[in-house]
């Protein structure tokens, strides 16, 4: 069973993601180690970009940015800091699950 860490500060979206993932056979975890990270960009304190850059110093765990930010520059920066995919909110559940799959 794939273990997914959700890094999301909006509790409603976090709860929605947990429900979606668990109902589709994934396990959500609160910390690493995990098989995949779903990361928002707009986080309190450090941005998702900064967190991903730091993560890449010692981990190759796949990171999918799941964010409301939608400029081409944001998407390019997400890949530049080591992100593996970029999905805009509001996300389509079927598309998100396909990309996780």
C-alpha positions in Angstrom: 0.0 0.0 0.0 1.5 3.3 -1.1 2.1 5.7 1.8 1.4 9.4 1.0 2.4 12.5 3.1 0.1 15.5 2.6 1.7 18.9 3.3 -1.4 21.2 3.1 -2.3 24.0 5.5 -6.0 24.2 4.5 -7.7 21.7 6.8 -10.7 21.3 4.6 -8.6 20.4 1.6 -6.4 18.2 3.7 -9.4 16.3 5.0 -10.8 15.9 1.5 -7.5 14.5 0.2 -7.3 12.0 3.1 -10.8 10.8 2.4 -10.1 10.5 -1.4 -6.8 8.7 -1.0 -7.9 6.3 1.7 -11.1 5.4 -0.3 -8.8 4.5 -3.2 -6.5 2.2 -1.3 -3.7 4.6 -0.2 -2.4 5.1 3.3 -1.9 8.7 4.5 0.9 9.3 6.9 1.9 12.2 9.1 5.7 12.1 8.5 8.3 10.4 6.4 9.2 7.8 5.4 6.6 7.8 2.7 6.3 6.8 -1.0 5.0 10.2 -2.2 4.5 13.7 -1.0 1.6 16.0 -2.0 2.8 19.5 -1.3 1.1 22.9 -1.4 3.3 25.9 -2.2 1.6 28.5 0.0 2.5 27.2 3.5 3.0 29.2 6.7 6.7 29.7 7.4 8.6 28.0 4.6 7.1 27.7 1.2 6.6 24.4 -0.5 9.4 25.4 -2.9 11.8 25.8 0.0 10.7 22.6 1.7 11.1 20.6 -1.6 14.6 22.1 -2.2 15.7 21.1 1.3 14.1 17.6 0.9 16.1 17.0 -2.3 19.3 17.4 -0.3 18.8 13.9 1.2 15.7 12.3 -0.4 14.4 11.3 -3.8 10.8 10.8 -2.6 8.5 12.0 -5.4 6.8 15.3 -4.8 3.6 16.4 -6.5 2.9 20.1 -6.0 -0.9 20.6 -5.5 -1.5 24.3 -5.5 -3.7 27.2 -6.4 -0.8 29.0 -7.9 -1.1 28.9 -11.6 1.6 30.9 -13.4 4.0 29.3 -15.8 6.8 30.7 -13.6 5.4 28.8 -10.6 5.3 25.6 -12.5 8.8 26.0 -13.8 10.1 26.8 -10.3 8.3 23.8 -8.9 10.3 21.6 -11.3 13.4 23.6 -10.7 13.4 22.8 -7.0 13.0 19.1 -7.6 9.2 18.6 -7.9 8.0 15.7 -10.0 4.6 17.0 -11.0 2.4 20.1 -10.7 -1.3 20.0 -10.3 -3.5 23.1 -10.0 -6.4 23.5 -7.6 -9.2 22.9 -7.9 -7.9 19.5 -8.9 -9.9 16.8 -10.7 -9.9 13.7 -8.4 -9.6 11.2 -11.3 -6.6 13.1 -12.7 -4.9 13.4 -9.3 -5.3 9.6 -8.7 -4.0 8.9 -12.2 -0.9 10.9 -11.5 -0.4 9.3 -8.1 -0.9 5.8 -9.6 
